[in-house]
């Protein structure tokens, strides 16, 4: 009973504190909200790019084209070497051998409507080479390491009758996009840190002002024998309320930003062109809401508690 | 019980405020502390509150050894004392009732206990009918009575009044003193710091005289001037 009434008292004091310095409280919240929204938006964009990249079918495949000069025996030898490599390295998940005829057939299947122009090619005048397709560790596999794939590529290159120029892969696409993502991540982290510091600073000032306007009460409370925690709690609660309020608004804002801004704009055919829009698929906002809520509440509590604790510290000698 | 043993107090700027004070005040006593301005009277109360630390010597207050007291115990030490100041120190934006209730609230008093005790102590100081007034609507004497009710409301063992009549008309000063006597009869230790010679002479109580940080006399009755010392 007593604890509840004390808690309600502190809560009321905290809320009164927020309104006492309304403009400052709103400013604190706005900065904190921009911090959260930037982090959240960056995160969702980066994650979507990543998901799209990993969902490209042939991205974890190395294709080796063979010269037409090679005999079947030589190709058998290459296959044996690849098989040995597969046993040695765990980066090769599977491999497949395609003859010139296989490739022509696959090409025709894929071409669909354009197949007519391919009609002139038959097994006799087949322009396509023999090939191997080597499927390596998936990018989404936690064990995936770019170095491993480059190492694999090197080993393939060393196999007799395989020429470097005939080894094709999408690693550069992958590493380019990944490095863009990494850069975005770094930018996001720095922006978050800076905005977080600014938020903490502004909440700190807000609460400090509140304490200043209540300094006579605080002095009196110390004289009568109020405990430090009793004096401190309303200010901490003030910080927590600012933090939680910002977190709540940020999640809501992210919903609109994500579903109406990002998804609509990036899938707007007129804007980015039909090809791009059909290539990008977006994860539903529901995939992110839990993580965002947890992260924002965490950020909000952190900023609120750190800022309010700092502002009280100097004020509260015994 | 309050006991100073060889207590000296030097402020950070090297002002020697108290020198080798030996003093014992039993529970339920009524004492006046007198002395010229700057003698060290307020410093004495700051030591009791543990707002300042003794520089040397031993000090025991209401069961606490102030030499060894832990910081988190200081609030509980302070709850054994109720303070009244010359300038009342009421909150202008709070009513009489709220001023008294606030003192209880901030030491964790429950709302139901507050509702019982505040009217009781307002009644003790004779201000039951003024509970909704703001301090500016009251006379100096009435404001000091509110301050007294506020000092009493947490049921401390000791009431310490630093110049309680300093800002009050002489006729009304008497009322405040009578109230302090009444509080003393309730069993509380009362310590009154004052410059007012007529008050000290009127009540034949223990009078401790401090001069330049030293106790120069400790007797029953009368006002001892510096010349007497
Ligand atoms: N915070 C302080 N820092 C340094 N010196 C102080 C401080 N407070 C008081 N003093 C000095 O200590 C001495 C005692 O001061 P104190 O306030 O105890 O006197 P007092 O007897 O209460 O005087 P008054 O009757 O004017 O209230 C004085 O010389 C004063 O200047
Ligand atoms: Mg003084």
XYZ file of C-alpha atoms and ligand atoms in Angstrom:
579
model
C 0.000 0.000 0.000
C 2.659 2.430 1.126
C 4.920 1.493 -1.742
C 2.129 1.985 -4.208
C 1.213 5.391 -2.833
C 4.866 6.444 -2.832
C 5.243 5.251 -6.399
C 2.140 7.139 -7.497
C 3.478 10.220 -5.739
C 6.777 9.977 -7.613
C 4.986 9.309 -10.863
C 2.846 12.391 -10.396
C 5.909 14.480 -9.526
C 7.657 13.152 -12.624
C 4.732 14.065 -14.855
C 4.439 17.485 -13.225
C 8.160 17.875 -13.908
C 7.665 17.196 -17.607
C 4.999 19.851 -17.909
C 6.890 22.358 -15.791
C 9.405 22.584 -18.589
C 7.155 21.692 -21.498
C 9.178 23.193 -24.319
C 12.383 21.572 -23.149
C 10.674 18.220 -22.665
C 9.307 18.373 -26.207
C 12.725 19.297 -27.558
C 14.308 16.392 -25.689
C 11.725 14.038 -27.127
C 12.108 15.313 -30.675
C 15.858 14.818 -30.665
C 15.511 11.385 -29.162
C 12.842 10.485 -31.702
C 15.041 11.584 -34.611
C 17.836 9.467 -33.186
C 15.574 6.421 -33.042
C 14.023 6.977 -36.447
C 17.383 7.341 -38.127
C 18.677 4.174 -36.526
C 15.497 2.267 -37.303
C 15.167 3.438 -40.897
C 18.778 2.768 -41.711
C 18.484 -0.631 -40.148
C 15.433 -1.596 -42.163
C 16.920 -0.346 -45.429
C 20.170 -2.178 -44.853
C 18.382 -5.332 -43.856
C 16.158 -5.232 -46.940
C 19.111 -4.780 -49.265
C 20.792 -7.669 -47.552
C 17.769 -9.913 -47.812
C 17.304 -9.085 -51.486
C 20.923 -9.766 -52.225
C 20.864 -13.104 -50.493
C 17.687 -14.105 -52.231
C 19.212 -13.787 -55.706
C 19.240 -17.422 -56.901
C 22.559 -17.774 -58.662
C 24.522 -15.485 -56.423
C 26.448 -18.199 -54.644
C 27.572 -19.940 -57.780
C 30.906 -19.954 -59.540
C 30.643 -20.863 -63.218
C 33.609 -22.266 -65.089
C 33.500 -22.204 -68.881
C 35.671 -24.727 -70.683
C 37.527 -24.320 -73.900
C 36.124 -26.315 -76.865
C 39.631 -27.678 -77.415
C 39.393 -29.935 -74.375
C 38.740 -33.619 -74.806
C 36.175 -35.528 -72.768
C 39.046 -37.147 -70.838
C 40.454 -33.762 -69.915
C 37.029 -32.635 -68.752
C 36.663 -35.828 -66.697
C 40.007 -34.972 -65.105
C 38.749 -31.474 -64.226
C 35.641 -32.963 -62.693
C 37.754 -35.337 -60.596
C 39.835 -32.394 -59.404
C 36.714 -30.443 -58.424
C 35.400 -33.469 -56.583
C 38.696 -33.733 -54.688
C 38.484 -30.033 -53.871
C 34.952 -30.481 -52.587
C 36.205 -33.139 -50.188
C 39.061 -30.939 -49.059
C 37.234 -27.626 -48.636
C 33.833 -27.366 -47.024
C 33.036 -24.283 -49.074
C 31.764 -26.294 -52.066
C 28.221 -27.380 -51.350
C 27.654 -29.060 -54.719
C 28.742 -28.884 -58.333
C 27.184 -29.736 -61.646
C 28.645 -30.486 -65.048
C 26.895 -29.110 -68.123
C 27.702 -30.202 -71.631
C 27.461 -27.861 -74.606
C 24.083 -29.454 -75.383
C 22.843 -28.969 -71.789
C 23.748 -25.341 -71.945
C 22.025 -24.760 -75.242
C 18.864 -26.406 -73.942
C 18.941 -24.395 -70.707
C 19.513 -21.235 -72.673
C 16.549 -21.940 -74.887
C 14.331 -22.628 -71.879
C 15.347 -19.409 -70.224
C 14.971 -17.282 -73.341
C 11.260 -18.107 -73.667
C 9.775 -15.692 -76.224
C 13.154 -14.940 -77.749
C 13.786 -18.626 -78.355
C 13.023 -18.264 -82.067
C 16.313 -16.599 -82.777
C 18.030 -19.554 -81.080
C 16.291 -22.042 -83.378
C 19.126 -21.742 -85.886
C 21.503 -23.288 -83.345
C 21.637 -27.044 -83.031
C 24.114 -29.460 -81.526
C 26.119 -29.204 -84.685
C 26.752 -25.478 -84.596
C 26.363 -25.001 -80.835
C 28.227 -21.801 -79.868
C 28.004 -22.448 -76.147
C 30.855 -24.065 -74.190
C 30.960 -26.939 -71.758
C 30.772 -25.713 -68.170
C 30.793 -26.484 -64.455
C 28.628 -24.729 -61.889
C 29.932 -24.792 -58.354
C 27.568 -23.876 -55.582
C 29.406 -22.533 -52.530
C 28.416 -21.683 -48.963
C 25.334 -19.520 -48.922
C 25.793 -15.852 -47.997
C 23.225 -16.191 -45.281
C 25.168 -19.080 -43.724
C 26.767 -17.842 -40.502
C 29.988 -19.610 -41.535
C 30.180 -17.671 -44.769
C 33.476 -15.845 -45.237
C 34.381 -13.878 -48.321
C 38.029 -14.907 -48.000
C 37.037 -18.567 -48.206
C 35.335 -17.999 -51.540
C 38.319 -16.139 -52.951
C 40.506 -19.003 -51.742
C 38.216 -21.481 -53.483
C 38.404 -19.460 -56.651
C 42.184 -19.549 -56.467
C 42.214 -23.292 -56.066
C 39.900 -23.730 -59.062
C 42.213 -21.542 -61.062
C 45.088 -23.865 -60.285
C 43.298 -26.862 -61.781
C 44.814 -27.871 -65.069
C 42.985 -26.579 -68.163
C 40.966 -23.994 -66.273
C 41.740 -20.416 -67.295
C 41.281 -17.518 -64.855
C 39.275 -15.548 -67.397
C 36.762 -18.385 -67.667
C 35.889 -18.417 -63.981
C 32.796 -16.258 -63.504
C 31.078 -15.283 -60.273
C 28.943 -12.535 -58.759
C 31.283 -11.920 -55.894
C 31.974 -8.366 -56.974
C 28.275 -7.532 -56.958
C 27.970 -9.120 -53.588
C 30.985 -7.408 -52.122
C 30.040 -4.049 -53.610
C 26.558 -4.148 -52.175
C 27.900 -5.464 -48.911
C 30.422 -2.686 -48.670
C 27.711 -0.118 -49.407
C 25.752 -1.725 -46.608
C 28.720 -1.609 -44.296
C 29.222 2.063 -45.048
C 25.544 2.710 -44.367
C 25.871 0.833 -41.099
C 28.831 2.950 -40.036
C 27.022 6.163 -40.962
C 23.968 4.967 -39.037
C 25.993 4.108 -35.961
C 27.749 7.475 -35.955
C 24.532 9.382 -36.445
C 22.967 7.365 -33.677
C 25.838 8.045 -31.294
C 25.856 11.751 -32.020
C 22.103 12.124 -31.739
C 22.073 9.979 -28.633
C 24.669 12.233 -27.030
C 22.691 15.305 -28.039
C 19.505 13.755 -26.629
C 21.184 12.891 -23.366
C 22.548 16.412 -23.171
C 19.172 18.017 -23.774
C 17.358 15.747 -21.331
C 20.138 16.549 -18.870
C 19.540 20.290 -19.299
C 15.773 19.811 -19.071
C 15.984 17.979 -15.791
C 18.654 20.307 -14.468
C 16.318 23.255 -15.092
C 13.562 21.390 -13.318
C 15.816 20.761 -10.351
C 16.882 24.375 -10.311
C 13.302 25.573 -10.121
C 12.755 23.122 -7.269
C 16.004 23.807 -5.430
C 14.287 25.224 -2.336
C 12.108 22.169 -2.085
C 15.140 19.949 -2.492
C 17.043 21.780 0.238
C 14.025 21.487 2.486
C 13.624 17.800 1.703
C 17.216 17.196 2.694
C 16.671 19.050 5.991
C 13.585 17.066 6.922
C 15.327 13.799 6.176
C 14.064 12.717 2.773
C 16.319 9.975 1.431
C 18.423 10.598 -1.628
C 16.462 8.070 -3.607
C 13.206 9.764 -2.660
C 14.511 13.108 -3.903
C 15.982 11.549 -7.003
C 13.157 9.277 -8.122
C 10.800 11.877 -9.660
C 13.629 13.162 -11.837
C 14.589 9.674 -12.958
C 10.928 9.006 -13.721
C 10.848 12.223 -15.716
C 13.761 10.937 -17.806
C 12.150 7.527 -18.200
C 8.846 9.018 -19.328
C 10.614 11.138 -21.962
C 12.476 8.015 -23.124
C 9.429 5.752 -23.293
C 7.245 8.395 -24.887
C 9.870 8.924 -27.600
C 10.179 5.174 -28.140
C 6.432 4.785 -28.586
C 6.145 7.662 -31.039
C 9.187 6.420 -32.942
C 7.747 2.947 -33.518
C 4.556 4.529 -34.810
C 6.495 6.932 -37.019
C 8.600 4.067 -38.376
C 5.462 2.224 -39.407
C 4.396 5.142 -41.583
C 7.873 5.841 -42.867
C 8.426 2.231 -43.818
C 5.092 1.260 -45.278
C 4.168 4.551 -46.932
C 7.463 6.187 -47.728
C 10.093 3.547 -48.353
C 7.992 0.723 -49.726
C 5.812 2.981 -51.855
C 8.606 5.051 -53.279
C 10.976 2.192 -53.947
C 8.270 0.080 -55.520
C 6.832 2.980 -57.482
C 7.358 1.797 -61.071
C 7.133 5.284 -62.497
C 9.914 6.441 -60.241
C 12.504 3.687 -60.345
C 11.471 1.845 -63.493
C 9.583 -1.407 -63.832
C 12.629 -3.646 -63.770
C 13.990 -2.382 -60.470
C 10.656 -2.380 -58.755
C 10.003 -6.009 -59.566
C 13.477 -6.937 -58.430
C 13.142 -5.498 -54.937
C 10.870 -7.207 -52.494
C 10.288 -5.723 -49.047
C 9.988 -7.541 -45.806
C 6.679 -6.702 -44.102
C 6.910 -4.148 -41.277
C 5.747 -6.874 -38.911
C 9.179 -8.484 -39.285
C 10.731 -5.453 -37.637
C 8.226 -4.178 -35.131
C 9.368 -6.325 -32.214
C 13.046 -5.580 -32.704
C 12.403 -1.861 -33.193
C 10.214 -1.681 -30.110
C 12.834 -3.405 -27.972
C 15.670 -1.303 -29.376
C 13.789 1.979 -29.034
C 12.632 1.268 -25.510
C 16.202 0.317 -24.660
C 17.590 3.496 -26.211
C 14.926 5.622 -24.553
C 15.470 4.132 -21.105
C 19.215 4.413 -21.518
C 19.101 8.072 -22.554
C 16.516 8.982 -19.926
C 18.197 7.237 -17.034
C 21.729 8.320 -17.910
C 20.694 11.943 -18.424
C 18.631 12.197 -15.275
C 21.234 10.435 -13.141
C 23.890 12.811 -14.398
C 21.813 15.883 -13.677
C 21.038 14.797 -10.130
C 24.536 13.742 -9.255
C 26.041 17.098 -8.421
C 22.886 18.337 -6.759
C 22.670 15.650 -4.169
C 25.298 15.839 -1.561
C 24.153 14.584 1.826
C 20.270 13.001 23.972
C 22.802 15.314 22.423
C 26.414 15.263 23.510
C 29.390 17.288 22.272
C 32.800 16.160 23.519
C 35.727 18.457 22.792
C 34.140 19.444 19.504
C 35.898 21.935 17.256
C 34.716 23.068 13.878
C 36.817 24.885 11.304
C 35.270 25.923 7.970
C 37.080 25.298 4.725
C 38.234 28.903 4.591
C 39.928 28.341 7.989
C 37.306 30.267 9.990
C 37.309 28.672 13.417
C 33.590 28.576 14.221
C 33.620 26.375 17.345
C 36.411 25.597 19.787
C 36.489 22.646 22.155
C 32.748 22.507 22.846
C 31.597 20.237 25.690
C 27.841 20.095 26.028
C 25.214 17.583 27.025
C 21.489 18.075 26.465
C 19.220 15.409 27.918
C 15.987 14.234 26.327
C 13.105 16.473 27.326
C 15.271 19.475 28.228
C 14.571 23.036 27.209
C 17.660 25.122 26.472
C 18.401 28.558 25.144
C 21.558 29.115 23.181
C 22.606 32.760 23.140
C 25.603 34.674 21.845
C 26.587 37.561 19.635
C 26.312 37.426 15.869
C 28.952 35.133 14.400
C 29.488 33.346 17.715
C 28.860 29.948 16.168
C 25.259 29.166 17.109
C 24.067 28.250 13.645
C 27.225 26.247 13.089
C 26.237 24.193 16.114
C 22.912 23.276 14.501
C 24.622 22.471 11.198
C 26.728 19.947 13.059
C 23.615 18.373 14.584
C 22.083 18.005 11.113
C 25.350 16.633 9.819
C 25.323 19.324 7.188
C 28.837 20.027 8.383
C 31.247 17.574 9.941
C 33.069 18.186 13.198
C 36.741 18.918 12.589
C 37.699 17.186 15.829
C 35.958 15.763 18.880
C 32.949 13.478 19.321
C 29.295 14.197 18.697
C 26.313 11.981 19.527
C 22.810 13.002 18.486
C 19.653 11.062 19.380
C 21.403 7.719 19.273
C 23.604 8.408 16.238
C 27.373 8.674 16.434
C 28.045 11.426 13.924
C 31.660 10.451 13.580
C 30.773 7.065 12.149
C 27.355 7.634 10.594
C 26.957 6.242 7.089
C 25.792 8.623 4.436
C 22.597 6.711 3.784
C 21.692 6.967 7.499
C 21.898 10.763 7.534
C 18.253 11.227 6.446
C 17.162 9.110 9.421
C 19.293 11.176 11.787
C 17.603 14.295 10.444
C 14.179 12.808 11.022
C 14.888 12.853 14.756
C 14.962 16.653 14.615
C 12.486 19.286 13.575
C 13.754 22.693 12.490
C 12.256 26.149 12.682
C 14.003 29.125 11.106
C 13.890 32.863 11.558
C 12.600 33.336 8.012
C 9.965 30.553 8.318
C 10.968 28.962 4.961
C 7.423 28.050 3.998
C 6.600 27.317 0.370
C 4.707 30.310 -0.994
C 2.863 28.268 -3.610
C 1.581 25.727 -1.100
C -1.277 26.178 1.359
C -0.775 25.845 5.106
C -2.057 22.289 4.915
C 0.163 21.410 1.962
C 3.228 22.903 3.609
C 2.802 20.669 6.628
C 1.795 17.645 4.585
C 4.811 18.062 2.307
C 7.208 17.476 5.218
C 5.475 14.157 5.881
C 5.147 13.216 2.256
C 8.852 13.511 1.523
C 9.830 11.155 4.301
C 7.419 8.608 2.878
C 4.353 9.277 5.030
C 1.259 7.532 3.699
C -1.700 9.636 2.554
C -3.940 8.205 5.260
C -1.457 9.048 8.006
C -0.996 12.522 6.517
C -4.750 13.116 6.617
C -4.786 12.270 10.323
C -1.662 13.986 11.532
C -1.666 17.281 9.667
C -4.986 18.510 11.125
C -3.871 17.325 14.553
C -0.694 19.406 14.541
C -2.412 22.394 12.958
C -4.720 22.166 15.918
C -1.768 22.004 18.345
C -0.434 25.315 16.957
C -3.934 26.807 16.825
C -4.273 27.184 13.059
C -7.015 24.674 12.276
C -9.152 27.322 10.625
C -6.388 28.652 8.374
C -5.412 25.406 6.685
C -6.417 26.599 3.235
C -4.530 29.904 3.429
C -1.322 30.613 1.595
C 1.650 31.890 3.644
C 1.304 35.453 2.284
C -2.199 35.600 3.754
C -0.818 35.006 7.274
C 0.934 37.186 9.846
C 4.564 36.492 10.739
C 3.512 34.838 13.975
C 1.039 32.607 12.163
C 3.611 31.657 9.565
C 6.009 30.659 12.310
C 3.282 28.512 13.856
C 2.841 26.744 10.531
C 6.583 26.159 10.506
C 6.302 24.708 13.999
C 3.495 22.375 12.992
C 5.625 21.291 10.070
C 8.604 20.650 12.347
C 6.421 18.573 14.656
C 4.509 16.557 12.128
C 7.104 13.813 11.717
C 7.215 13.356 15.472
C 10.909 14.174 16.021
C 12.584 13.874 19.411
C 14.152 17.314 19.191
C 12.886 20.682 18.023
C 15.548 23.216 17.104
C 14.494 26.806 16.542
C 17.079 29.231 15.153
C 15.900 32.764 16.041
C 12.217 31.732 15.850
C 11.048 35.153 17.005
C 13.526 37.234 15.016
C 10.980 38.317 12.413
C 7.957 38.543 14.657
C 6.402 41.414 16.653
C 7.420 41.228 20.318
C 3.821 40.683 21.478
C 3.464 37.699 19.174
C 6.904 36.337 20.073
C 5.419 35.414 23.399
C 2.857 33.181 21.699
C 5.557 31.290 19.857
C 7.543 30.812 23.050
C 4.465 29.523 24.865
C 3.985 27.033 22.055
C 7.581 25.880 22.346
C 7.076 25.418 26.099
C 3.947 23.402 25.418
C 5.879 21.239 22.961
C 8.585 20.761 25.608
C 5.924 19.614 28.081
C 4.922 16.973 25.512
C 8.346 15.452 26.190
C 10.352 16.878 23.330
C 13.797 18.347 23.655
C 13.606 22.001 22.634
C 16.631 24.076 21.670
C 16.012 27.767 21.042
C 18.708 29.995 19.603
C 17.950 33.633 20.276
C 19.217 37.164 20.639
C 16.119 38.272 22.524
C 17.152 39.147 26.051
C 13.619 39.670 27.360
C 12.559 36.185 26.307
C 15.492 34.495 27.949
C 14.959 36.409 31.175
C 11.255 35.695 31.279
C 11.616 31.880 31.211
C 13.868 30.498 33.873
C 15.461 27.830 31.701
C 18.936 26.577 30.982
C 20.937 29.170 29.046
C 24.104 28.322 27.153
C 26.200 31.283 26.085
C 28.594 31.005 23.179
C 31.186 33.642 22.484
C 33.606 33.438 19.567
C 33.064 29.712 19.265
C 33.559 28.939 22.954
C 30.924 28.150 25.607
C 31.411 30.865 28.161
C 28.554 29.993 30.501
C 25.920 27.312 31.018
C 23.437 28.188 33.783
C 19.797 28.183 34.681
C 18.019 31.500 34.107
C 19.143 34.937 33.065
C 20.852 36.255 29.974
C 24.595 36.268 30.178
C 26.193 38.977 28.141
C 29.676 38.744 26.791
C 30.797 41.057 29.565
C 29.506 38.620 32.168
C 31.411 35.805 30.580
N 29.768 28.285 5.290
C 30.674 29.002 5.974
N 31.942 29.068 5.520
C 32.860 29.753 6.199
N 32.637 30.392 7.330
C 31.395 30.369 7.854
C 30.351 29.664 7.188
N 29.218 29.798 7.920
C 29.545 30.551 8.965
N 30.845 30.892 8.941
C 31.569 31.667 9.948
O 31.566 30.925 11.167
C 31.351 31.788 12.278
C 30.102 31.335 13.034
O 28.974 31.544 12.215
P 27.502 31.163 12.667
O 26.631 31.293 11.484
O 27.523 29.877 13.358
O 27.177 32.335 13.698
P 25.837 32.612 14.493
O 26.182 32.538 15.924
O 24.759 31.757 14.021
O 25.539 34.115 14.096
P 24.135 34.882 13.906
O 23.641 35.196 15.268
O 24.487 36.109 13.166
O 23.250 33.978 13.147
C 31.247 33.178 11.706
O 32.527 33.773 11.800
C 30.882 32.971 10.242
O 31.396 33.994 9.443
Mg 22.902 32.115 13.020
